[in-house]
mmCIF file of C-alpha atoms in Angstrom:
data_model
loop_
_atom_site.group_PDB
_atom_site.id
_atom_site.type_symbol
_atom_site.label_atom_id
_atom_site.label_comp_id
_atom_site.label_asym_id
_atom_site.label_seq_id
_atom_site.Cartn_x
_atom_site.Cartn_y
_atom_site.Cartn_z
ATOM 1 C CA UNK M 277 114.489 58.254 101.146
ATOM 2 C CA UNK M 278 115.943 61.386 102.255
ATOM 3 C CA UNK M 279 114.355 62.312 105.903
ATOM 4 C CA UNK M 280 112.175 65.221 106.736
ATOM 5 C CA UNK M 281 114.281 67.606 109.331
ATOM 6 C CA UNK M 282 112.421 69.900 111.182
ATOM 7 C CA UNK M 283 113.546 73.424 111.418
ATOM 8 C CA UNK M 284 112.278 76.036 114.422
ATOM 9 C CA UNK M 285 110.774 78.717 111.680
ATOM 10 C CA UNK M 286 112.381 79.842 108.727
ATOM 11 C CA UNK M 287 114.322 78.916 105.623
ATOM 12 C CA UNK M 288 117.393 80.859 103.848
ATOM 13 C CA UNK M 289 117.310 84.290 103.390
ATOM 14 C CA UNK M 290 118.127 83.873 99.962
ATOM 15 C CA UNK M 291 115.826 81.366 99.138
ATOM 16 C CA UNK M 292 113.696 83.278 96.526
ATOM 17 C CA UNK M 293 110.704 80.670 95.728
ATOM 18 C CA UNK M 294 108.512 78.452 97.939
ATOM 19 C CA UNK M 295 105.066 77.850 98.946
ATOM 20 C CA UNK M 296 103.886 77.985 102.321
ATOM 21 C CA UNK M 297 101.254 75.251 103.695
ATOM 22 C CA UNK M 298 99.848 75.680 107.601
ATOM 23 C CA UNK M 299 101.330 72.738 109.762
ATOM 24 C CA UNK M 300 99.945 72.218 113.368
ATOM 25 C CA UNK M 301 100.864 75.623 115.423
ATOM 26 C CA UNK M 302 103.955 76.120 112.757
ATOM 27 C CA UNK M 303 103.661 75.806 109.254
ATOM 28 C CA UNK M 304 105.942 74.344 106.304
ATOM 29 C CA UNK M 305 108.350 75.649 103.182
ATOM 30 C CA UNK M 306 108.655 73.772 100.816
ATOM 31 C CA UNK M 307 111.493 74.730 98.467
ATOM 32 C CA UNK M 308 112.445 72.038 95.510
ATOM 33 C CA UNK M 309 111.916 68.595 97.001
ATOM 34 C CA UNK M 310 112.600 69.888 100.108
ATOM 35 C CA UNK M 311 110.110 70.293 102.809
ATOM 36 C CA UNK M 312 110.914 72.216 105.953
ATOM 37 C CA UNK M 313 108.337 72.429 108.940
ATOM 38 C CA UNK M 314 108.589 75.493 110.908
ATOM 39 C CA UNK M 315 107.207 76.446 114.360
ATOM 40 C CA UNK M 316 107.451 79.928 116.022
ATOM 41 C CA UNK M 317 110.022 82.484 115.543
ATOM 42 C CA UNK M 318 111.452 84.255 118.297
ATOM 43 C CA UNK M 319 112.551 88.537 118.563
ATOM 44 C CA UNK M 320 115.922 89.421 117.332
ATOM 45 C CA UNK M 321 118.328 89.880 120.145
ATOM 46 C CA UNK M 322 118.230 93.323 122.198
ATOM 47 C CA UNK M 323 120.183 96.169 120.228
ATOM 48 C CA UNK M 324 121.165 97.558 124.164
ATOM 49 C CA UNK M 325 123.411 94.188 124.947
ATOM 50 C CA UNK M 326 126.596 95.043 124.202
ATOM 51 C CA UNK M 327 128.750 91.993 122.076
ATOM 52 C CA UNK M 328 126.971 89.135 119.831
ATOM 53 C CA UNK M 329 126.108 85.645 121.039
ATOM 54 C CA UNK M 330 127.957 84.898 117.723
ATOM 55 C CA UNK M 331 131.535 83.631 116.801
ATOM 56 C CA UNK M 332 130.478 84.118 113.111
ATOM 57 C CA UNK M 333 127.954 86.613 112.611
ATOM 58 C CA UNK M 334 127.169 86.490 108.976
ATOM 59 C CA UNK M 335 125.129 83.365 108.262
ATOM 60 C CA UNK M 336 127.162 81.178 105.730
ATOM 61 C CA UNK M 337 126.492 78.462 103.450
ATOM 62 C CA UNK M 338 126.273 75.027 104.994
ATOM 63 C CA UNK M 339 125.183 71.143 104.254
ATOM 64 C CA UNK M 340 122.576 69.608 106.572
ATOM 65 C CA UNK M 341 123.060 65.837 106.783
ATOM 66 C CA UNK M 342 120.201 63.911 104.594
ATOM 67 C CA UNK M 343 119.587 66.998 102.076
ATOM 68 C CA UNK M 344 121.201 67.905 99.301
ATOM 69 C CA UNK M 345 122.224 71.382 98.524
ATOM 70 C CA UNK M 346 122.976 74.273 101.089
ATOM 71 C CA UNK M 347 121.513 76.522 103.489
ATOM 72 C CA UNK M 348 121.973 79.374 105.306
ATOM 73 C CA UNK M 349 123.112 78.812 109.002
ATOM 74 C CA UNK M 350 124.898 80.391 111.911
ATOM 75 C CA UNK M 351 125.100 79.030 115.230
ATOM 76 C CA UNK M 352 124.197 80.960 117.961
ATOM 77 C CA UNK M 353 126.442 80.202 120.892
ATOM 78 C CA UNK M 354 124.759 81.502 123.337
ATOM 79 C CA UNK M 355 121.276 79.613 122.910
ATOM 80 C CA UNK M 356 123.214 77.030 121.261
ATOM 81 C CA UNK M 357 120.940 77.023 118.250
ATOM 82 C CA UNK M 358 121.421 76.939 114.682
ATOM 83 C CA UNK M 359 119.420 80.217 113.149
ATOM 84 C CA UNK M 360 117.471 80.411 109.639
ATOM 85 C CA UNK M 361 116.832 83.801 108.641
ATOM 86 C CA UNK M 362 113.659 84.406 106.920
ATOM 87 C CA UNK M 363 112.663 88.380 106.364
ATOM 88 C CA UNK M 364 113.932 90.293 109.698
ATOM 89 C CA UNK M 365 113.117 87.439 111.858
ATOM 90 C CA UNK M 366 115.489 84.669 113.316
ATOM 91 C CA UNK M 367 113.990 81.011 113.392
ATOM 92 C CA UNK M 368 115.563 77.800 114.468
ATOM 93 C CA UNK M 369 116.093 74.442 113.621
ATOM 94 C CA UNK M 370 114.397 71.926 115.861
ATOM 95 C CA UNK M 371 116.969 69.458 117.309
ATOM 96 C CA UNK M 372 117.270 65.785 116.556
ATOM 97 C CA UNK M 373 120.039 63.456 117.637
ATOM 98 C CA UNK M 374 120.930 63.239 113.752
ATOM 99 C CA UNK M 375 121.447 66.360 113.491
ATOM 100 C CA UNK M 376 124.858 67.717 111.651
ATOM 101 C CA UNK M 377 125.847 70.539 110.234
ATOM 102 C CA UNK M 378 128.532 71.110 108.292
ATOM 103 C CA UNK M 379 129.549 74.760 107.290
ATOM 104 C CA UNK M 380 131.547 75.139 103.841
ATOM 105 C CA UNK M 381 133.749 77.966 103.940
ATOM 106 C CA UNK M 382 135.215 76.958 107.455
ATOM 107 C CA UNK M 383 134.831 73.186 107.055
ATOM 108 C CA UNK M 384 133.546 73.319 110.666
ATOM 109 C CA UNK M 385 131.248 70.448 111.745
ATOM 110 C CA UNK M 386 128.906 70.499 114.542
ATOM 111 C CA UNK M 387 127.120 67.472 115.729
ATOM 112 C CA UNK M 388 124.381 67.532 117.902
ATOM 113 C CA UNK M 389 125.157 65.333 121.014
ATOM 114 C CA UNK M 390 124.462 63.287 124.146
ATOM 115 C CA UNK M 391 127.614 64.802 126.639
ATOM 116 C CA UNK M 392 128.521 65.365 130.272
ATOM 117 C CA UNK M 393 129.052 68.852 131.388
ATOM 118 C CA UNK M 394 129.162 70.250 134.871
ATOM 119 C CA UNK M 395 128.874 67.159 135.755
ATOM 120 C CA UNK M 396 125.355 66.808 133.832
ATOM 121 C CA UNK M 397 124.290 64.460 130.847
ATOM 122 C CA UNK M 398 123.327 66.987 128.243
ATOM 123 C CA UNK M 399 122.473 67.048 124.468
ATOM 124 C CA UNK M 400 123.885 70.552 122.571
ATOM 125 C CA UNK M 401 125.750 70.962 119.540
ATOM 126 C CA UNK M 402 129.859 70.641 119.774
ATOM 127 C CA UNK M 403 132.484 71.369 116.936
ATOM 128 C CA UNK M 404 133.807 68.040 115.640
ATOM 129 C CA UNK M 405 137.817 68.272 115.982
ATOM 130 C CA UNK M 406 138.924 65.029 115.438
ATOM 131 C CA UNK M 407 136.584 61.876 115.002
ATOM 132 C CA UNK M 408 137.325 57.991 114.996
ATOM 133 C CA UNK M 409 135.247 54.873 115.840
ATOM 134 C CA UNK M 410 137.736 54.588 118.983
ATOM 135 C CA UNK M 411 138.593 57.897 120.780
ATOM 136 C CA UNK M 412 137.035 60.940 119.148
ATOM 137 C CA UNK M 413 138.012 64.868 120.022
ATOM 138 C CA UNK M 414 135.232 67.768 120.140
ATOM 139 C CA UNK M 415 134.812 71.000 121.761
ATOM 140 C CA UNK M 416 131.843 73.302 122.986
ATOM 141 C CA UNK M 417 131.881 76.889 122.212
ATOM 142 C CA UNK M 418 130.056 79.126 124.583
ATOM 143 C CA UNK M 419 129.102 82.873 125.129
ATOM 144 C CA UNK M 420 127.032 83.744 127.994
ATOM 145 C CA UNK M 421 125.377 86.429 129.134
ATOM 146 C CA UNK M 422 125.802 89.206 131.713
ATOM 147 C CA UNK M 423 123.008 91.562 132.972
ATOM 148 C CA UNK M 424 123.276 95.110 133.493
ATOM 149 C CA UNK M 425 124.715 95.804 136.744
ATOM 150 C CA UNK M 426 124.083 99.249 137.802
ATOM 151 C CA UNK M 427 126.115 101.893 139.623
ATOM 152 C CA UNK M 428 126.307 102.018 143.598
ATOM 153 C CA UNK M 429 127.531 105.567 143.547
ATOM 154 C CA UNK M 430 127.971 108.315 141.310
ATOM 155 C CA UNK M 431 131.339 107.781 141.419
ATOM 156 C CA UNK M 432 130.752 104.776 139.370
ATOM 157 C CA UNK M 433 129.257 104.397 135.950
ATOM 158 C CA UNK M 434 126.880 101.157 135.041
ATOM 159 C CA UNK M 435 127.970 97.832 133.204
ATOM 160 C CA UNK M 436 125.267 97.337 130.366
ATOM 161 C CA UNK M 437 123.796 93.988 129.919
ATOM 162 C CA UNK M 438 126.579 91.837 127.446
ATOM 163 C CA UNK M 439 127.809 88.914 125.920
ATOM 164 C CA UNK M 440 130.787 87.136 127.554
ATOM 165 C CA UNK M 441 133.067 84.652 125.135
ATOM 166 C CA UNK M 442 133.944 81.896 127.253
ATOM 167 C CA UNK M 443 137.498 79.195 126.667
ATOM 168 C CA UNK M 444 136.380 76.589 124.641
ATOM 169 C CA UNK M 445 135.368 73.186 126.515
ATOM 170 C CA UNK M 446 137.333 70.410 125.164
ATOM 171 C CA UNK M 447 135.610 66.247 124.944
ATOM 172 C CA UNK M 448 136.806 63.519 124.497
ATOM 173 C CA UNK M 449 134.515 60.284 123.452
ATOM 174 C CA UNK M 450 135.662 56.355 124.637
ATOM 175 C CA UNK M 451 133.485 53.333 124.777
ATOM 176 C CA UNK M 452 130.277 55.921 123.221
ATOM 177 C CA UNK M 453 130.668 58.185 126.208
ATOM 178 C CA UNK M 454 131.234 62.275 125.613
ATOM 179 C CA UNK M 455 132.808 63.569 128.812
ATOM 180 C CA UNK M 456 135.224 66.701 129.414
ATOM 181 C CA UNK M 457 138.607 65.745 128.728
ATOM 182 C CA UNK M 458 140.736 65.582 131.152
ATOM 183 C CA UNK M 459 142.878 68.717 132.844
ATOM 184 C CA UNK M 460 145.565 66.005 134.199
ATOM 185 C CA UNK M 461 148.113 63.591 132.190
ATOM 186 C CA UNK M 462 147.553 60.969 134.764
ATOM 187 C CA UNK M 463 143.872 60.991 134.441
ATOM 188 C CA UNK M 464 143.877 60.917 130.688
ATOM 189 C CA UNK M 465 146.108 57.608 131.200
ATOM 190 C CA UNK M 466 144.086 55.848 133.345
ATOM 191 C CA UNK M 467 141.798 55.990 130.939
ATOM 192 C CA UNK M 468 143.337 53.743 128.713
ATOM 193 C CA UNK M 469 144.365 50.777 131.387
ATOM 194 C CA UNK M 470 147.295 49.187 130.331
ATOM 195 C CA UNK M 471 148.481 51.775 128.046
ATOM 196 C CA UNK M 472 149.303 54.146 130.736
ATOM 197 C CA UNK M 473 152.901 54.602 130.225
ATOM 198 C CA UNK M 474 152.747 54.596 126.755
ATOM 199 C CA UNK M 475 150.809 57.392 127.171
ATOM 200 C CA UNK M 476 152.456 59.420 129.334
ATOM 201 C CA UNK M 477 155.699 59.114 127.567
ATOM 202 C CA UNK M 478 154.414 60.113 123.982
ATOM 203 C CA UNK M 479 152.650 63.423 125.735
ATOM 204 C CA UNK M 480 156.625 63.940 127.847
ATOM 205 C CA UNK M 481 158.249 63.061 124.748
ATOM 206 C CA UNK M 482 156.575 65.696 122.629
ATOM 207 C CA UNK M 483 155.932 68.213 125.480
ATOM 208 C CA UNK M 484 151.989 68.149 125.151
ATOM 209 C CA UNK M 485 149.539 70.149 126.399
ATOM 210 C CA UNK M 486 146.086 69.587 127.315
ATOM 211 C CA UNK M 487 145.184 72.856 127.009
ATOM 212 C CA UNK M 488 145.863 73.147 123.301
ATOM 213 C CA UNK M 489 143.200 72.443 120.570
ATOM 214 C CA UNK M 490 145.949 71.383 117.845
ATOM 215 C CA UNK M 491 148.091 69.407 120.336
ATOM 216 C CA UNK M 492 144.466 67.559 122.164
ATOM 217 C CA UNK M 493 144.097 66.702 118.153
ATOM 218 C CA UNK M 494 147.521 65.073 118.196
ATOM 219 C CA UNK M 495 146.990 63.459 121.484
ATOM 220 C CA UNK M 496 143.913 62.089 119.901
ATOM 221 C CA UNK M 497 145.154 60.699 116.553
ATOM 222 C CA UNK M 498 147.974 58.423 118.731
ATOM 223 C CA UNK M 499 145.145 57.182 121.290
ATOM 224 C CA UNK M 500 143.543 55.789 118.169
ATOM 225 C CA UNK M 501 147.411 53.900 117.072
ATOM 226 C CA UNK M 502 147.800 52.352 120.032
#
């Protein structure tokens, strides 16, 4: 039986036929066999911040694990939400740790998971990369934002509120713990005891960086030969 996902208000913008029903302080859409519970919707983002707390703007077609059929998504990097459009207003979907979605046209994943960042155990969406039962890859994308900082002098001219694209945050998952990956060849080693020249001369070998998405995915794929 396919599971009932909960959504933080609104279905596709294309979606031409449902019915509504009141559910609690939300209500629901239900659209096929498919029922969607909604809660409040939130305002569109200000039209004076400069930039988009989007890498993809346009929302695209994409699967949602336990439904069939697609949806309209795009991930907002900045609240680190996935947005339904419904009308002019923006809604959400409610997390769950089940939670994947998995947009077509880029065959990007995103996963919704338990991770350490700044040194914090935190649960936020991350970009599958490369995924095995032993070591798996993903990264975080992030935008931020900056408020308006206004002029000292009138030599000077403000900086309008904006969005900031940060570098991507690169993970790396052993023994069902999501933690940064790490910035030094000698750390990623140790965590693999035993192993650790083996290591170190495949990333010398090939002249590896841990910097680089494609060449953290090749890293990856020989942690999980050895």
């Amino acid at each position: 039986m396919k599971k009932i996902f909960f959504l933080s208000l609104v279905l596709l913008s294309n979606l031409s036929m449902f019915s509504q029903q009141r559910v609690g302080s939300g209500f629901s859409v239900i659209y096929g066999k498919q029922r969607l519970d909604l809660t409040k919707s939130f305002a569109n983002e200000d039209a004076e911040v400069e930039g988009k707390p989007f890498f993809v703007e346009n929302f695209l077609p994409a699967n949602v694990k336990g439904y069939d059929g697609m949806f309209l998504l795009r991930y907002n990097a900045y609240r680190d939400e996935m947005e339904f459009q419904k009308d002019d207003e923006i809604h959400f979907l409610v997390k769950s740790d089940s939670l994947e979605i998995n947009f077509v046209n880029n065959k990007k994943l995103y996963k919704f998971l338990e991770h350490n960042f700044n040194k914090e155990n935190i649960k936020g969406f991350l970009v599958v990369l490369n995924e095995n039962a032993k070591v798996s890859l993903y990264k975080k994308e992030r935008i931020t934002f900056a408020q308006k900082v206004y002029a000292t002098n009138s030599y000077k001219s403000d900086i309008p509120a904006h969005y900031e694209l940060q570098k991507d945050t690169f993970f790396i998952k052993k023994d069902d713990a999501i933690v940064p990956f790490p910035k030094n060849k000698k750390e990623l080693a140790k965590m693999f005891p035993g192993k650790e020249n083996q290591i170190l001369e495949f990333l010398k070998s090939n002249s590896l960086s841990l910097s680089k998405e494609s060449e953290l995915i090749s890293i990856v794929s020989f942690l999980n030969s050895i």
